[in-house]
Short mmCIF file of C-alpha atoms in Angstrom, two decimals:
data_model
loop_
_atom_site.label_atom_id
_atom_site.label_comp_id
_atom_site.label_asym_id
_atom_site.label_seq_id
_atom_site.Cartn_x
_atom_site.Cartn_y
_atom_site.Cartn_z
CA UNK A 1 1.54 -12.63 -22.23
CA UNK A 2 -1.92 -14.01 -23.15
CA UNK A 3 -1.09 -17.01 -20.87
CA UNK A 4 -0.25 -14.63 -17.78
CA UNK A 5 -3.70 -12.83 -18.38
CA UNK A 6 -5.30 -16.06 -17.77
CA UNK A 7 -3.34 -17.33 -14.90
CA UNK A 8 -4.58 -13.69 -13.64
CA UNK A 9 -8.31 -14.27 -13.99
CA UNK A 10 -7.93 -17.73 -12.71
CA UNK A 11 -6.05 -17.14 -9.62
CA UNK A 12 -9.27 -14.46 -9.23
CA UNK A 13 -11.70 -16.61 -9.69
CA UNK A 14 -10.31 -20.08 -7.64
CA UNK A 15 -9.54 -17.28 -5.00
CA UNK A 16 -13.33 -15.81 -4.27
CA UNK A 17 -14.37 -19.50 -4.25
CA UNK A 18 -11.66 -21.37 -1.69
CA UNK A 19 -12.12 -17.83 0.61
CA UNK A 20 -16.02 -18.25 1.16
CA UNK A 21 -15.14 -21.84 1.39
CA UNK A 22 -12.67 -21.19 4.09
CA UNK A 23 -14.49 -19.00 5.79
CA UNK A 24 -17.89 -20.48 5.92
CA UNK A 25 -15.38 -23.98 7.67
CA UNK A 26 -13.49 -21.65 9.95
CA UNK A 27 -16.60 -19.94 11.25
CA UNK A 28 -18.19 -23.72 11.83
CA UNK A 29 -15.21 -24.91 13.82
CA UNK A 30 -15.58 -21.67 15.90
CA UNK A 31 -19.03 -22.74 17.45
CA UNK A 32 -18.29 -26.47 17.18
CA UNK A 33 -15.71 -26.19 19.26
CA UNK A 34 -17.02 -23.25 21.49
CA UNK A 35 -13.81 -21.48 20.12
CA UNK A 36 -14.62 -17.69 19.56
CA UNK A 37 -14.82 -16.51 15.99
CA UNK A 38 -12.17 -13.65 16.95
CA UNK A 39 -9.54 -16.22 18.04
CA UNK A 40 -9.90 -18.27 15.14
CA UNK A 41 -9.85 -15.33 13.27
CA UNK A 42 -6.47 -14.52 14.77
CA UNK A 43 -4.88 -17.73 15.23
CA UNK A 44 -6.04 -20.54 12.37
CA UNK A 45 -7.33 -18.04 9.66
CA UNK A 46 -4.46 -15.55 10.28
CA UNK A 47 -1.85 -18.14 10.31
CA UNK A 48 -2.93 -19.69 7.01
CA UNK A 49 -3.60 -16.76 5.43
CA UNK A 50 -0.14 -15.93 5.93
CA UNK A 51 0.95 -18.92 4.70
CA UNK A 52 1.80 -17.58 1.51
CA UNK A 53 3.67 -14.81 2.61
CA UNK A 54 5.63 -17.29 4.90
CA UNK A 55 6.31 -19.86 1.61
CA UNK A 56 8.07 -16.44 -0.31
CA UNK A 57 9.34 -15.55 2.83
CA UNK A 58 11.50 -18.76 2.79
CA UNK A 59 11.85 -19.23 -0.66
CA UNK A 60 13.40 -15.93 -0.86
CA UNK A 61 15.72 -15.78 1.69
CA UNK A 62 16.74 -19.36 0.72
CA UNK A 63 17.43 -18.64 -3.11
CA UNK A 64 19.67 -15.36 -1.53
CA UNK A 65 16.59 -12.99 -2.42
CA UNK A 66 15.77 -11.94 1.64
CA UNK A 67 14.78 -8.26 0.31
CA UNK A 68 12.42 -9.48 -1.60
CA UNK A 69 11.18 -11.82 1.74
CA UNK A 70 11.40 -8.16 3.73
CA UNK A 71 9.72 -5.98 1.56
CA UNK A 72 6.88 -8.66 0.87
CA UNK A 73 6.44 -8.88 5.02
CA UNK A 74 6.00 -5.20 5.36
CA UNK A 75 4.46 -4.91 2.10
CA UNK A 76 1.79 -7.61 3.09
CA UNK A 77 1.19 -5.22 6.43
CA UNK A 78 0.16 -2.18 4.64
CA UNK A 79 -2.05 -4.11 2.11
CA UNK A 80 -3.28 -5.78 5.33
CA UNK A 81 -4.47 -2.54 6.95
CA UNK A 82 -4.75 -0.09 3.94
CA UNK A 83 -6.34 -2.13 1.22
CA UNK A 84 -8.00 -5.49 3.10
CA UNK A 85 -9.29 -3.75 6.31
CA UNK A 86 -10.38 -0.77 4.11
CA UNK A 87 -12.21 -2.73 1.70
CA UNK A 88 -14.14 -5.11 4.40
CA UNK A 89 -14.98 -1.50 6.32
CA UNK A 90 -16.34 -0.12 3.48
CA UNK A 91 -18.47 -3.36 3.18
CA UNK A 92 -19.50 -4.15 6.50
CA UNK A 93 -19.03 -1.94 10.34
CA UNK A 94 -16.99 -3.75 12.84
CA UNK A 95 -17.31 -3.24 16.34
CA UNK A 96 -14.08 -3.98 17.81
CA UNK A 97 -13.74 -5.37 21.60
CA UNK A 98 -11.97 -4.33 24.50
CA UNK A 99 -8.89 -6.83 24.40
CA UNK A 100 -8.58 -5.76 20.57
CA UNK A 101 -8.31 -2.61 21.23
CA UNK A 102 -6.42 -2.10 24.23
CA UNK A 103 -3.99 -5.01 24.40
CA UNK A 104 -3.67 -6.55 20.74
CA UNK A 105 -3.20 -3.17 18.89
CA UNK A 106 -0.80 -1.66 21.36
CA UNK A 107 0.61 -5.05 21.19
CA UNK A 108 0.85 -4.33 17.54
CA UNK A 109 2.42 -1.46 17.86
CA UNK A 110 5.05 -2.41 20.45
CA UNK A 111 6.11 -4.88 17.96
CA UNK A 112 6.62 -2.10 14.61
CA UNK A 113 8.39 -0.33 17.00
CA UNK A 114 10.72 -3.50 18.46
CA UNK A 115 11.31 -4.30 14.52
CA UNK A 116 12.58 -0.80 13.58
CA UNK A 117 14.83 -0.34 16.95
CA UNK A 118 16.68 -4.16 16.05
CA UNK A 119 16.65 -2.82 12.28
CA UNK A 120 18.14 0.53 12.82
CA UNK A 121 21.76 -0.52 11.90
CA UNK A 122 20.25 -1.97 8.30
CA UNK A 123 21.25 -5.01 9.08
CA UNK A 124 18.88 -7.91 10.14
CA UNK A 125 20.76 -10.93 12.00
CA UNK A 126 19.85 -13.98 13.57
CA UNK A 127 19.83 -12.18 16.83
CA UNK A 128 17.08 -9.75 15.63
CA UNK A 129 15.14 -13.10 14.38
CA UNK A 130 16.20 -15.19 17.53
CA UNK A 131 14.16 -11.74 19.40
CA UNK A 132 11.13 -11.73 16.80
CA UNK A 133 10.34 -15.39 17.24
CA UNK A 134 10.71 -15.26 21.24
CA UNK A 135 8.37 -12.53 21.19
CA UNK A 136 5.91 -14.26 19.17
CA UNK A 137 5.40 -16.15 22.64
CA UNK A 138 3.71 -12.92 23.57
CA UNK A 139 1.21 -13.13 21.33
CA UNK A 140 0.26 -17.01 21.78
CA UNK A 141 0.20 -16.26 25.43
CA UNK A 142 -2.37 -13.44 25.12
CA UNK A 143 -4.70 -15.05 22.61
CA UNK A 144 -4.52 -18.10 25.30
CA UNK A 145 -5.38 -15.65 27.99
CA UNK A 146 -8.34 -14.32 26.05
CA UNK A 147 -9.61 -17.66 25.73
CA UNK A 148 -10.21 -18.00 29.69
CA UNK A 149 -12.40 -14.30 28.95
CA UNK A 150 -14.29 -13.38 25.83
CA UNK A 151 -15.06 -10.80 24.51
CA UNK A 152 -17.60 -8.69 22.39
CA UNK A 153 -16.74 -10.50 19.19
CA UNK A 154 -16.95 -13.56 20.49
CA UNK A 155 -20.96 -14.07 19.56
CA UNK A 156 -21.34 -17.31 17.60
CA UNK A 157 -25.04 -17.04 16.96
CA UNK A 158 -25.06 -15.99 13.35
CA UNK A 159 -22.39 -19.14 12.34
CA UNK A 160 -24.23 -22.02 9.89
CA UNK A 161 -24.39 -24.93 11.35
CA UNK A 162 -21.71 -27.77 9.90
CA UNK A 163 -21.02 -31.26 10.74
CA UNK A 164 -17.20 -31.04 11.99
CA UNK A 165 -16.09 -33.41 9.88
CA UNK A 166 -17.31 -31.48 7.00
CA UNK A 167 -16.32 -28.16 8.29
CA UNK A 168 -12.92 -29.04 8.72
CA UNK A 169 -12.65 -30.39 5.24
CA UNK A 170 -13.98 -26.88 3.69
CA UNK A 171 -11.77 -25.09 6.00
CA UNK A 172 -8.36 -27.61 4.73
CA UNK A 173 -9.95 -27.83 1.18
CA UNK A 174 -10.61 -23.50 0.98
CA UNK A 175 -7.30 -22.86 2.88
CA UNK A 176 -5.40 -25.07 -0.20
CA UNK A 177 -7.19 -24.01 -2.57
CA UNK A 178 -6.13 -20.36 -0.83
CA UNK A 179 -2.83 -20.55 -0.96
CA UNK A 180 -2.22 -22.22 -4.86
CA UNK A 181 -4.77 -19.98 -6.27
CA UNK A 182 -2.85 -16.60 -4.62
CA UNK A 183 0.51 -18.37 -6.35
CA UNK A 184 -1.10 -18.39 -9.44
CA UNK A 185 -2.28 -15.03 -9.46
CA UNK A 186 1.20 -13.31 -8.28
CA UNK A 187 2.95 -15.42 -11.02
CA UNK A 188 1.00 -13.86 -13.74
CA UNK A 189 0.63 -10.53 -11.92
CA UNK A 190 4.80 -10.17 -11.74
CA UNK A 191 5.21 -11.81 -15.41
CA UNK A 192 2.87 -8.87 -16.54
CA UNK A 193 4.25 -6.03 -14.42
CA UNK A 194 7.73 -7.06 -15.69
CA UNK A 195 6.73 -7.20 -19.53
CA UNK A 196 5.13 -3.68 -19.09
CA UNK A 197 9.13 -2.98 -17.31
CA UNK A 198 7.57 -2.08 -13.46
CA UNK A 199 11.06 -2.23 -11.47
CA UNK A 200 11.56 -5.21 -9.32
CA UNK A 201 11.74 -3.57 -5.97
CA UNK A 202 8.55 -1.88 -6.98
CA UNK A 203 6.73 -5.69 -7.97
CA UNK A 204 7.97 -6.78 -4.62
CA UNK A 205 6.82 -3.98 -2.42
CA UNK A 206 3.49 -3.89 -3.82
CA UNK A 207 2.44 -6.74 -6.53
CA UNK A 208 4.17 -9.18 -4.70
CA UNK A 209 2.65 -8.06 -1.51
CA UNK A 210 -0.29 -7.62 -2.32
CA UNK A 211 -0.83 -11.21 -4.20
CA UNK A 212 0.29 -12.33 -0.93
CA UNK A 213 -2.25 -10.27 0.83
CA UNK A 214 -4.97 -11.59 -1.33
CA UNK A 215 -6.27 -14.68 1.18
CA UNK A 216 -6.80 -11.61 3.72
CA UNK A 217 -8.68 -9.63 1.23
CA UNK A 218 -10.74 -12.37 0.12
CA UNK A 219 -11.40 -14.02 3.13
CA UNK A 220 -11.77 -10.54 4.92
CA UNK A 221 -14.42 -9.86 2.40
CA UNK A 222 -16.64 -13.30 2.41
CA UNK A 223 -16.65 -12.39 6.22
CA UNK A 224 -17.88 -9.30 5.84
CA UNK A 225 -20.41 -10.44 3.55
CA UNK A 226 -21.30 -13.41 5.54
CA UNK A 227 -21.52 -11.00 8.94
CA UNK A 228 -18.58 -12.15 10.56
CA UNK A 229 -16.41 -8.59 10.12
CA UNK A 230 -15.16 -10.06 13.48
CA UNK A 231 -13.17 -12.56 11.92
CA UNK A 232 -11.63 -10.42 9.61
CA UNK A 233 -9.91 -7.81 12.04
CA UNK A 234 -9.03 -10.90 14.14
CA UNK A 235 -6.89 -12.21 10.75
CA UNK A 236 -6.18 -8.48 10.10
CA UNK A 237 -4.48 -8.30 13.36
CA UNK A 238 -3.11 -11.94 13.78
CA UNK A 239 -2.01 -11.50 10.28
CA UNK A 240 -0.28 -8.70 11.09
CA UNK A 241 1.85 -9.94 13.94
CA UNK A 242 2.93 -13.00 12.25
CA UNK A 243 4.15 -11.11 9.51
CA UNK A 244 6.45 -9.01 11.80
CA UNK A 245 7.35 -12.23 13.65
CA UNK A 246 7.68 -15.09 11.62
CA UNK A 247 8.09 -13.06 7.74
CA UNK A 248 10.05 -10.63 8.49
CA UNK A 249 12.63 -13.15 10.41
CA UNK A 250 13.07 -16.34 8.37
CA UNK A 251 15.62 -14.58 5.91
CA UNK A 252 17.90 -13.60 9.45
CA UNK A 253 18.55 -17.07 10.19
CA UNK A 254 19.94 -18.09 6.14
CA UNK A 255 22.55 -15.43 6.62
CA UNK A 256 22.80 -11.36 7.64
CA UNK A 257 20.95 -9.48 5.30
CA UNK A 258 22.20 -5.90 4.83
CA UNK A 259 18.57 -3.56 3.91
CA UNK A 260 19.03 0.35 2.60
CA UNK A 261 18.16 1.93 6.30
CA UNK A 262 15.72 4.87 3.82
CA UNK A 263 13.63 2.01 2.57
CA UNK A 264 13.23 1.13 6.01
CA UNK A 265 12.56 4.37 7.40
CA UNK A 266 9.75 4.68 4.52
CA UNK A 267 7.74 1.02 4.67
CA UNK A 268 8.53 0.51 7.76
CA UNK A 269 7.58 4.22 9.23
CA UNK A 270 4.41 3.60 7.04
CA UNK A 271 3.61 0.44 9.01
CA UNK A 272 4.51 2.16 12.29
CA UNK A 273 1.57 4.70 10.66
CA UNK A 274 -0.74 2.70 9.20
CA UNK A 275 -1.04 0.70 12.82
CA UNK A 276 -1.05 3.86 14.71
CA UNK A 277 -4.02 5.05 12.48
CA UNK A 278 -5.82 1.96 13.53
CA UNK A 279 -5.10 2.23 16.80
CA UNK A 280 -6.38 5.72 17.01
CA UNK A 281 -9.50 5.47 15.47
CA UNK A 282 -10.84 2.31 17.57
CA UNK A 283 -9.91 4.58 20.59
CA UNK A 284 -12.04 7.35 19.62
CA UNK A 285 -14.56 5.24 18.52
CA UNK A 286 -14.92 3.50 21.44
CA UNK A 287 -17.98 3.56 23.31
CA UNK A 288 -17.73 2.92 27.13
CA UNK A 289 -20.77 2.24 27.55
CA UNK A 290 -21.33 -0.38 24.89
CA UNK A 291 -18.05 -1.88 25.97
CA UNK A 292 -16.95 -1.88 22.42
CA UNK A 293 -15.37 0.41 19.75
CA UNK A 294 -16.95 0.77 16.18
CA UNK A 295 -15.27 1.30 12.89
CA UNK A 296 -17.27 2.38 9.73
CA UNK A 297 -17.03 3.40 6.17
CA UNK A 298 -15.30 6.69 6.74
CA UNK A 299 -12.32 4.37 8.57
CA UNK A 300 -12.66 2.20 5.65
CA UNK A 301 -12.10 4.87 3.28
CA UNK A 302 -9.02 6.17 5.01
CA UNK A 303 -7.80 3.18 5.02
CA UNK A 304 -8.37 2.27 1.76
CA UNK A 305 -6.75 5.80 0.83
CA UNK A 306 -3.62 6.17 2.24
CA UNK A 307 -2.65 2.67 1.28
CA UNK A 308 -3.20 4.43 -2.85
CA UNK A 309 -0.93 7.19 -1.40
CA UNK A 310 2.26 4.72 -0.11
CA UNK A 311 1.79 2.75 -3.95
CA UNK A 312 2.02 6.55 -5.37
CA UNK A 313 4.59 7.57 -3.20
CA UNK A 314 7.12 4.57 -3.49
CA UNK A 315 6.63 4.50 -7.42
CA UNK A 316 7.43 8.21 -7.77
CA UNK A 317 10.03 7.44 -5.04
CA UNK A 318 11.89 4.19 -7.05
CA UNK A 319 11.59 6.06 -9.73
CA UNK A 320 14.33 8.72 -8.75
CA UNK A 321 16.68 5.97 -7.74
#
């Protein structure tokens, strides 16, 4: 036990290093090469950021475990919205621009609402991943649109100044370091949770899920910190969608994977409202004549807050079972 304490603190530690690391190369690239903080925020920083919920993802489905690889995908979405996006609110206002707002959050949406109308039967196939991947083409095809127009979080001003050689070896070097350092820290989190006897659905829904969810939280804080909130809704969001599309579908091409249709209706329904709540709250914080929509501490706490009530709520909930 004294051993997974360790691997605990040291997955903490490594982690708060690599992020800033990550995030102070990532933020370089952006302005060397006149690439918008936003879209690197939902592209490159997003997609490796998810990397480790894409390695349990196939790990998972591969060893026959693709609940686990489901529950971690819409796990990592709540922790995403609830506990990252809370936390860097609570540190640091974002003001959130037009194309965020009114095409990658409905976006969002459309997408929670495509996953639970192919997962209504409880079954997810390799037609229902065949239709997530296809539609990831959406999403690649709208961040490539945005690059032809920026937007209001596309200022690059406030980004230090790297040689790119050097700021794409913090960005690799942060972005490994990432991704071993979250490993570390879920392996002793789950060897703990399991000697205290935390059910295994529960360790997947929410330890699991949230180790996984721990390059977005760090990296979403360092950007906060650093003044580049803008790069962590862009990985919020990005994050987000490749979790839906890439996460959630790997196990549905190893084999059919049968899921109980009232976990569904409860993670996935708290996705569904979790994204909604984001959604609404950049609309009625928008400002028309600013041309941009502003989230503060009070969305931060909300945040931050329901995602205590869904870990309440599915412990109590397990517990009956």
């Amino acid at each position: 036990m004294l051993l997974n304490f360790v691997a605990l603190a040291a997955g903490v530690a490594t982690l708060v290093w690599s992020a800033e690391l990550f995030i102070r190369g990532a933020a370089a690239i952006a302005q060397r090469v006149g690439m918008p903080p936003l879209i690197i925020g939902m592209t490159i920083v997003s997609l490796g950021t998810s990397a480790p919920e894409i390695l349990v993802s196939a790990t998972a489905a591969a060893a026959g475990a693709g609940g686990l690889a489901v529950g971690n995908a819409l796990g990592s979405n709540i922790a995403n919205v609830g506990l990252v996006l809370g936390v860097t609110l609570i540190i640091s206002p974002i003001l959130v621009g037009r194309t965020t707002a009114f095409v990658d959050l409905p976006l969002l949406l459309a997408i929670t609402i495509l996953c639970g109308w192919l997962l209504q039967d409880g079954n997810l196939t390799a037609f229902d991943a065949s239709i997530l991947f296809a539609t990831l083409l959406l999403y690649l095809v709208r961040i490539a649109l945005h690059l032809r127009k920026p937007g209001i979080n596309d200022d690059t001003s406030q980004v230090e100044e790297l040689p790119l050689t050097r700021a794409t070896g913090a960005f690799f070097l942060g972005l490994a370091v990432l991704i071993m350092s979250s490993r570390v820290l879920v392996w002793g989190a789950v060897n703990i949770a399991e000697g205290f006897g935390v059910s295994e659905l529960v360790i997947g829904l929410t330890i699991v899920a949230l180790g996984t969810s721990l390059p977005e939280l760090a990296a979403s804080i360092v950007s906060a910190v650093k003044g580049h909130a803008d790069i962590a809704i862009g990985a919020v969001v990005g994050s987000n969608m490749f979790n839906l599309l890439i996460v959630l579908a790997l196990p549905g091409f190893f084999s059919t994977l049968s899921l109980s249709v009232a976990d569904l209706q409860r993670d996935l329904g708290t996705v569904f409202a979790t994204t909604a709540g984001l959604a609404v709250l950049t609309w009625l914080g928008w400002r028309s004549g600013k041309n941009h929509a502003h989230l503060g501490r009070l969305a931060g706490c909300l945040f931050l807050s329901s995602y205590v009530v869904y870990c309440l709520w599915l412990y109590y909930d397990v517990q009956k079972v």
